[in-house]
Coordinates of C-alpha atoms and ligand atoms in Angstrom, one line a residue:
X1 CA 17.9 -63.3 -46.3
X2 CA 19.2 -61.9 -49.5
X3 CA 20.6 -58.4 -49.1
X4 CA 19.2 -56.8 -52.3
X5 CA 18.9 -53.0 -52.8
X6 CA 15.0 -53.6 -52.4
X7 CA 15.4 -54.9 -48.8
X8 CA 17.9 -52.2 -47.6
X9 CA 18.3 -49.8 -46.3
X10 CA 17.5 -49.9 -42.4
X11 CA 20.1 -47.7 -40.8
X12 CA 21.2 -46.7 -44.4
X13 CA 18.2 -44.7 -44.6
X14 CA 19.4 -42.0 -42.0
X15 CA 22.9 -41.8 -44.2
X16 CA 22.1 -40.4 -47.5
X17 CA 20.7 -43.6 -49.1
X18 CA 18.5 -42.7 -51.9
X19 CA 16.8 -44.2 -55.1
X20 CA 19.8 -43.5 -57.3
X21 CA 22.3 -44.7 -55.0
X22 CA 20.3 -48.0 -54.8
X23 CA 20.5 -48.2 -58.4
X24 CA 24.3 -47.7 -58.4
X25 CA 24.9 -50.9 -56.1
X26 CA 22.4 -53.0 -58.2
X27 CA 21.3 -56.5 -56.5
X28 CA 24.1 -57.4 -54.1
X29 CA 22.4 -61.0 -53.6
X30 CA 25.0 -61.8 -50.9
X31 CA 24.8 -62.2 -47.3
X32 CA 28.6 -61.5 -47.1
X33 CA 28.8 -58.7 -49.6
X34 CA 26.6 -55.5 -48.6
X35 CA 26.4 -51.7 -49.2
X36 CA 27.8 -49.4 -46.8
X37 CA 28.9 -45.9 -46.4
X38 CA 32.1 -44.7 -45.0
X39 CA 31.2 -42.6 -41.8
X40 CA 34.5 -41.7 -40.6
X41 CA 38.3 -42.9 -41.2
X42 CA 40.8 -43.0 -38.8
X43 CA 44.3 -44.6 -38.6
X44 CA 43.5 -48.1 -38.5
X45 CA 40.4 -48.4 -40.5
X46 CA 37.2 -46.7 -40.7
X47 CA 33.7 -46.7 -39.3
X48 CA 30.9 -47.6 -42.0
X49 CA 27.3 -47.3 -41.8
X50 CA 25.4 -50.8 -42.9
X51 CA 21.9 -51.7 -43.1
X52 CA 22.0 -52.8 -39.7
X53 CA 24.2 -50.2 -37.8
X54 CA 27.7 -48.5 -37.5
X55 CA 30.6 -51.0 -37.7
X56 CA 34.5 -51.1 -37.7
X57 CA 35.7 -51.8 -41.0
X58 CA 39.2 -52.7 -42.3
X59 CA 40.5 -51.0 -45.1
X60 CA 43.0 -53.7 -47.3
X61 CA 46.1 -52.2 -48.9
X62 CA 45.1 -53.6 -52.0
X63 CA 42.5 -50.7 -52.5
X64 CA 43.6 -48.5 -55.5
X65 CA 42.7 -45.2 -53.6
X66 CA 42.0 -44.8 -49.8
X67 CA 38.5 -44.4 -48.8
X68 CA 37.1 -41.3 -47.6
X69 CA 34.2 -39.9 -45.6
X70 CA 31.1 -40.0 -47.6
X71 CA 32.2 -42.6 -49.8
X72 CA 29.7 -45.6 -51.0
X73 CA 31.4 -48.9 -51.0
X74 CA 31.0 -52.6 -50.8
X75 CA 32.2 -54.5 -47.8
X76 CA 32.3 -58.1 -47.0
X77 CA 32.2 -60.1 -43.8
X78 CA 35.2 -62.1 -43.4
X79 CA 34.7 -64.6 -40.8
X80 CA 38.3 -63.9 -39.5
X81 CA 39.0 -60.3 -40.1
X82 CA 35.4 -58.7 -39.6
X83 CA 34.2 -56.7 -41.9
X84 CA 36.7 -55.6 -45.0
X85 CA 35.9 -53.3 -47.8
X86 CA 36.0 -54.6 -51.1
X87 CA 35.6 -51.4 -53.4
X88 CA 34.6 -48.2 -53.3
X89 CA 32.1 -46.8 -55.8
X90 CA 32.9 -44.0 -58.3
X91 CA 32.4 -40.9 -56.6
X92 CA 29.6 -38.3 -57.8
X93 CA 31.6 -35.3 -56.5
X94 CA 35.0 -35.3 -54.7
X95 CA 36.2 -32.2 -52.9
X96 CA 40.0 -32.3 -53.3
X97 CA 42.6 -30.2 -52.2
X98 CA 46.2 -29.8 -53.6
X99 CA 48.5 -32.4 -51.9
X100 CA 52.1 -30.6 -51.7
X101 CA 53.5 -33.7 -50.0
X102 CA 52.6 -36.1 -52.7
X103 CA 51.7 -35.8 -56.3
X104 CA 48.3 -35.6 -57.1
X105 CA 45.3 -34.0 -55.2
X106 CA 43.9 -35.8 -52.2
X107 CA 39.9 -36.3 -51.9
X108 CA 38.6 -34.7 -48.6
X109 CA 35.1 -35.7 -48.9
X110 CA 33.2 -37.8 -51.4
X111 CA 29.4 -37.6 -52.8
X112 CA 28.3 -34.3 -51.0
X113 CA 25.3 -32.4 -53.0
X114 CA 25.7 -29.2 -50.9
X115 CA 28.8 -27.5 -48.8
X116 CA 27.8 -25.0 -46.6
X117 CA 30.7 -22.7 -46.0
X118 CA 30.8 -21.0 -42.9
X119 CA 32.1 -17.6 -41.5
X120 CA 31.4 -16.1 -38.1
X121 CA 30.7 -12.6 -37.8
X122 CA 33.0 -12.8 -34.7
X123 CA 36.0 -12.8 -37.1
X124 CA 37.4 -10.2 -39.7
X125 CA 35.8 -10.9 -43.2
X126 CA 37.9 -12.6 -45.7
X127 CA 35.8 -12.8 -48.7
X128 CA 38.8 -14.6 -50.6
X129 CA 38.8 -17.4 -48.4
X130 CA 34.8 -17.7 -48.9
X131 CA 35.6 -17.5 -52.7
X132 CA 38.0 -20.6 -52.7
X133 CA 36.2 -22.4 -50.6
X134 CA 32.9 -22.2 -53.3
X135 CA 35.2 -22.6 -56.2
X136 CA 36.7 -25.6 -54.6
X137 CA 33.1 -27.0 -54.2
X138 CA 32.0 -26.1 -57.7
X139 CA 35.0 -28.0 -58.9
X140 CA 33.9 -31.0 -56.9
X141 CA 30.5 -31.0 -58.7
X142 CA 28.7 -29.7 -55.5
X143 CA 26.7 -26.6 -54.9
X144 CA 28.3 -24.0 -52.5
X145 CA 26.0 -22.0 -49.6
X146 CA 27.7 -19.2 -48.0
X147 CA 26.6 -19.5 -44.1
X148 CA 27.5 -16.5 -42.4
X149 CA 27.2 -17.5 -38.8
X150 CA 26.5 -16.1 -35.3
X151 CA 24.1 -13.3 -36.0
X152 CA 22.6 -13.1 -32.6
X153 CA 26.2 -11.1 -32.3
X154 CA 25.8 -8.5 -34.8
X155 CA 25.7 -5.0 -33.2
X156 CA 27.3 -6.4 -30.0
X157 CA 31.1 -5.6 -29.0
X158 CA 31.9 -9.5 -30.0
X159 CA 31.1 -8.8 -33.7
X160 CA 33.9 -7.2 -35.7
X161 CA 32.0 -7.3 -39.1
X162 CA 28.6 -6.1 -39.6
X163 CA 25.8 -8.6 -41.3
X164 CA 24.9 -6.2 -44.0
X165 CA 28.5 -5.4 -44.8
X166 CA 29.6 -8.9 -45.0
X167 CA 26.6 -10.0 -47.2
X168 CA 27.2 -6.9 -49.6
X169 CA 30.6 -7.8 -50.2
X170 CA 30.1 -11.3 -50.8
X171 CA 27.3 -10.3 -53.3
X172 CA 29.6 -8.1 -55.0
X173 CA 32.6 -10.6 -55.6
X174 CA 30.8 -13.7 -55.8
X175 CA 27.1 -12.7 -57.4
X176 CA 26.5 -16.8 -58.3
X177 CA 26.7 -18.3 -54.8
X178 CA 23.8 -18.2 -52.3
X179 CA 24.1 -16.4 -48.9
X180 CA 22.3 -17.7 -45.6
X181 CA 22.8 -15.5 -42.3
X182 CA 21.8 -17.8 -39.3
X183 CA 22.3 -17.8 -35.5
X184 CA 22.9 -21.7 -34.1
X185 CA 22.4 -20.0 -30.6
X186 CA 18.8 -18.3 -31.2
X187 CA 18.2 -20.3 -34.4
X188 CA 17.3 -17.3 -36.4
X189 CA 17.7 -18.1 -40.1
X190 CA 18.0 -21.6 -39.8
X191 CA 15.1 -22.6 -41.7
X192 CA 16.8 -20.9 -44.7
X193 CA 18.9 -24.2 -44.8
X194 CA 16.1 -26.4 -44.9
X195 CA 15.7 -26.1 -48.8
X196 CA 19.1 -27.7 -48.9
X197 CA 18.6 -30.5 -46.3
X198 CA 16.3 -32.4 -48.1
X199 CA 15.9 -36.3 -47.3
X200 CA 18.9 -38.4 -48.9
X201 CA 21.0 -35.1 -49.5
X202 CA 24.6 -35.0 -48.2
X203 CA 25.8 -31.7 -46.8
X204 CA 29.0 -30.7 -46.3
X205 CA 30.2 -27.9 -43.7
X206 CA 33.7 -26.1 -44.0
X207 CA 34.9 -23.1 -42.5
X208 CA 37.8 -21.7 -40.2
X209 CA 38.2 -23.4 -36.8
X210 CA 35.7 -21.8 -34.6
X211 CA 33.1 -20.7 -37.2
X212 CA 30.5 -22.9 -35.4
X213 CA 30.2 -26.1 -37.7
X214 CA 29.6 -28.4 -35.1
X215 CA 27.5 -25.8 -33.0
X216 CA 25.2 -25.6 -36.2
X217 CA 25.1 -29.5 -36.8
X218 CA 24.0 -30.0 -33.1
X219 CA 21.0 -27.2 -33.8
X220 CA 20.1 -28.8 -36.8
X221 CA 20.0 -32.4 -35.1
X222 CA 18.6 -30.8 -32.1
X223 CA 21.1 -32.4 -29.9
X224 CA 24.8 -32.1 -28.7
X225 CA 26.0 -34.9 -31.1
X226 CA 29.4 -33.0 -32.0
X227 CA 31.9 -31.6 -29.6
X228 CA 32.3 -28.0 -29.9
X229 CA 34.6 -25.4 -28.1
X230 CA 34.9 -22.0 -26.9
X231 CA 36.9 -19.5 -29.2
X232 CA 39.9 -17.9 -27.8
X233 CA 39.1 -14.5 -26.2
X234 CA 40.5 -11.5 -27.9
X235 CA 40.9 -12.9 -31.6
X236 CA 38.2 -15.6 -31.5
X237 CA 40.3 -18.0 -32.8
X238 CA 38.8 -21.5 -32.8
X239 CA 41.0 -24.5 -31.1
X240 CA 40.6 -27.2 -33.3
X241 CA 37.9 -29.2 -31.7
X242 CA 36.6 -31.1 -34.6
X243 CA 39.6 -33.7 -35.7
X244 CA 38.0 -35.9 -38.4
X245 CA 35.7 -35.6 -41.2
X246 CA 32.4 -37.4 -40.0
X247 CA 28.9 -38.1 -40.8
X248 CA 26.2 -36.8 -38.6
X249 CA 22.2 -37.9 -39.8
X250 CA 19.6 -35.6 -39.2
X251 CA 16.0 -36.3 -38.1
X252 CA 14.7 -35.1 -41.4
X253 CA 16.7 -37.7 -43.4
X254 CA 19.6 -35.8 -44.6
X255 CA 23.2 -36.0 -43.7
X256 CA 25.8 -33.6 -43.0
X257 CA 29.7 -33.8 -42.8
X258 CA 31.4 -32.2 -39.8
X259 CA 34.9 -31.3 -40.7
X260 CA 38.1 -29.8 -38.7
X261 CA 38.6 -26.2 -39.2
X262 CA 40.5 -25.0 -42.5
X263 CA 43.6 -23.2 -42.1
X264 CA 44.9 -22.5 -45.5
X265 CA 42.7 -22.9 -48.9
X266 CA 45.2 -24.3 -51.6
X267 CA 43.5 -24.2 -54.7
X268 CA 44.0 -27.1 -57.4
X269 CA 44.9 -25.6 -61.0
X270 CA 42.1 -23.4 -62.5
X271 CA 39.3 -25.7 -62.9
X272 CA 35.3 -25.2 -64.1
X273 CA 34.8 -23.8 -60.4
X274 CA 36.2 -20.5 -61.2
X275 CA 33.9 -20.5 -64.8
X276 CA 30.9 -21.5 -62.5
X277 CA 31.8 -18.5 -60.1
X278 CA 32.3 -15.9 -62.9
X279 CA 31.0 -17.0 -66.2
X280 CA 29.0 -13.6 -66.7
X281 CA 32.3 -11.9 -66.0
X282 CA 34.4 -14.2 -68.4
X283 CA 31.8 -14.3 -71.1
X284 CA 33.0 -10.4 -71.7
X285 CA 36.1 -12.0 -73.1
X286 CA 34.8 -13.4 -76.3
X287 CA 33.4 -9.5 -76.8
X288 CA 36.8 -8.1 -76.8
X289 CA 38.3 -7.2 -80.1
X290 CA 41.5 -9.0 -79.7
X291 CA 41.4 -12.7 -78.8
X292 CA 44.6 -12.4 -76.4
X293 CA 43.3 -9.0 -75.0
X294 CA 44.7 -8.6 -71.8
X295 CA 41.8 -5.9 -70.4
X296 CA 44.3 -3.2 -69.8
X297 CA 44.4 -0.5 -72.4
X298 CA 43.8 -2.5 -75.7
X299 CA 41.1 -0.8 -78.0
X300 CA 37.9 -2.6 -78.4
X301 CA 38.2 -4.2 -74.9
X302 CA 34.6 -5.5 -73.7
X303 CA 35.8 -5.5 -69.7
X304 CA 37.0 -1.9 -70.0
X305 CA 33.7 -1.0 -71.6
X306 CA 31.6 -2.8 -69.0
X307 CA 33.9 -1.2 -66.1
X308 CA 33.2 2.3 -67.9
X309 CA 29.5 1.8 -68.0
X310 CA 29.2 0.2 -64.6
X311 CA 27.9 -3.0 -66.1
X312 CA 31.0 -4.8 -64.4
X313 CA 31.7 -3.5 -60.6
X314 CA 35.5 -2.8 -60.6
X315 CA 35.7 -4.2 -56.8
X316 CA 34.4 -7.6 -58.5
X317 CA 37.1 -7.4 -61.2
X318 CA 39.9 -6.5 -58.9
X319 CA 39.2 -9.4 -56.7
X320 CA 38.8 -11.7 -59.9
X321 CA 42.1 -10.8 -61.1
X322 CA 43.5 -11.3 -57.4
X323 CA 42.3 -14.9 -57.4
X324 CA 43.8 -15.5 -60.9
X325 CA 46.9 -14.4 -60.1
X326 CA 47.1 -16.0 -56.6
X327 CA 46.1 -19.3 -58.2
X328 CA 48.6 -19.1 -61.1
X329 CA 51.4 -18.5 -58.3
X330 CA 50.2 -21.6 -56.2
X331 CA 50.2 -23.7 -59.3
X332 CA 53.7 -23.1 -60.2
X333 CA 54.7 -23.6 -56.4
X334 CA 53.0 -26.7 -56.3
X335 CA 54.3 -27.9 -59.7
X336 CA 57.8 -27.2 -58.4
X337 CA 57.0 -29.0 -54.9
X338 CA 55.9 -31.9 -56.7
X339 CA 58.9 -32.0 -58.9
X340 CA 61.2 -31.5 -55.9
X341 CA 59.5 -34.1 -54.2
X342 CA 59.4 -36.8 -57.1
X343 CA 63.2 -36.3 -57.2
X344 CA 63.8 -36.8 -53.8
X345 CA 61.4 -40.0 -53.7
X346 CA 63.6 -41.3 -56.8
X347 CA 66.9 -40.8 -54.7
X348 CA 65.3 -42.4 -51.6
X349 CA 63.4 -44.9 -52.8
X350 CA 61.0 -46.7 -50.0
X351 CA 61.1 -43.7 -47.5
X352 CA 57.3 -43.1 -46.7
X353 CA 56.4 -39.4 -46.9
X354 CA 54.6 -38.1 -43.9
X355 CA 50.9 -37.5 -44.5
X356 CA 49.4 -34.0 -45.2
X357 CA 48.2 -32.3 -41.9
X358 CA 44.6 -33.1 -41.6
X359 CA 43.2 -29.5 -40.9
X360 CA 45.0 -27.8 -43.6
X361 CA 42.7 -27.6 -47.0
Ligands
LIG1 N1 26.7 -16.2 -30.3 C1 27.1 -17.5 -31.0 N2 28.1 -18.3 -30.9 C2 28.3 -19.2 -31.6 C3 27.5 -19.6 -33.0 N3 27.8 -20.8 -33.5 C4 28.7 -21.3 -32.8 N4 29.2 -20.4 -31.7 C5 30.1 -20.5 -30.8 O1 31.5 -20.2 -31.4 C6 32.4 -21.4 -30.9 C7 32.9 -22.4 -31.8 O2 31.8 -23.3 -32.3 P1 32.3 -24.5 -32.6 O3 30.8 -24.9 -33.4 O4 33.0 -25.5 -31.9 O5 33.1 -24.3 -34.2 P2 33.6 -25.5 -35.1 O6 33.4 -24.7 -36.6 O7 33.1 -26.7 -35.1 O8 35.2 -25.6 -35.0 P3 36.3 -26.6 -35.3 O9 35.8 -27.8 -34.8 O10 37.4 -26.0 -34.3 O11 36.6 -26.5 -36.4 C8 31.6 -22.1 -29.6 O12 32.3 -21.6 -28.3 C9 30.4 -22.1 -29.9 O13 29.3 -22.0 -28.8 C10 26.4 -18.7 -32.9 O14 25.5 -18.8 -33.8 N5 26.3 -17.7 -32.1
LIG2 MG1 33.8 -28.5 -35.0
LIG3 ZN1 39.7 -7.3 -72.9

């Protein structure tokens, strides 16, 4: 039997296979070469989904870039080495983080359509973090949805933030992003997520350790597929239970990507994500009288005018400025670090750099 895009996909159907993907593979008229999706990457290779199931696959050193969870690739069955990755398809979306230890960014998850950015009501609200994760998602070419979790705790001693306050603050700072509130324990609000979980869609989940990513995945899957961990008493911090990025198929045909908890969110240099989050605000800039207006005391400043007549929320403007300032600061630091790393590299050629810690985005 020839494995062609018309005779596939078998097990691939549950892992985000869709007509667009089929087209990108074309016809692989070979028994030995077949389309696969990377389900998980670990130290000595990866797990890939093939038409006939999940198998271990070798990653040859000759690949120009390492594969990441969510990648689509062509693999061949080698009589001696088993499955070997041959090449990785160009990514439709790629969530990146700044990699301070090596030059360039590092891709974390590939080919997601939507990212659920989770935050639990049992944790102090830091809207800046949700904003950064949303911007990273837009930068990747995917759409963020902020998911407030643990709504069953609202009004109890366990919740440290109010649901309405949290939603109001997100809407104020990030009016462009969708917000859903759910409880993975009672199932309340879960149906709000259905709109994104269509057959063939890939949805990533990010958030601090303990935010409830794996619990939500289990709820959506209707099965205890992913390990979950109690949060610490007192500050409700998570225990970094999930340690790898991993594809989890849902009964309805969507596939989720569970990820390890996020500690810090380092931003790449200002990209399209910021404009996606704040295009209404940034469009004011073109109305300022001076092209180089700094929106402080300049005459004819459209931002000042909008602040004065209430069209622009002062809190949002302050938070936007804070974001840009922090990002500029980080970009400087990253460039400086990259420069130092590069010169150290030149001095000590062939000394391998340690990999970046997996859970720091
Ligand atoms: N009350 C309540 N508890 C929840 C809810 N969702 C998750 N939890 C609890 O929160 C704790 C952490 O959940 P996990 O799903 O392990 O969190 P995670 O985001 O996957 O964490 P890491 O894998 O460490 O990044 C567990 O004790 C869950 O039972 C919820 O909707 N309501
Ligand atoms: Mg987890
Ligand atoms: Zn101005």
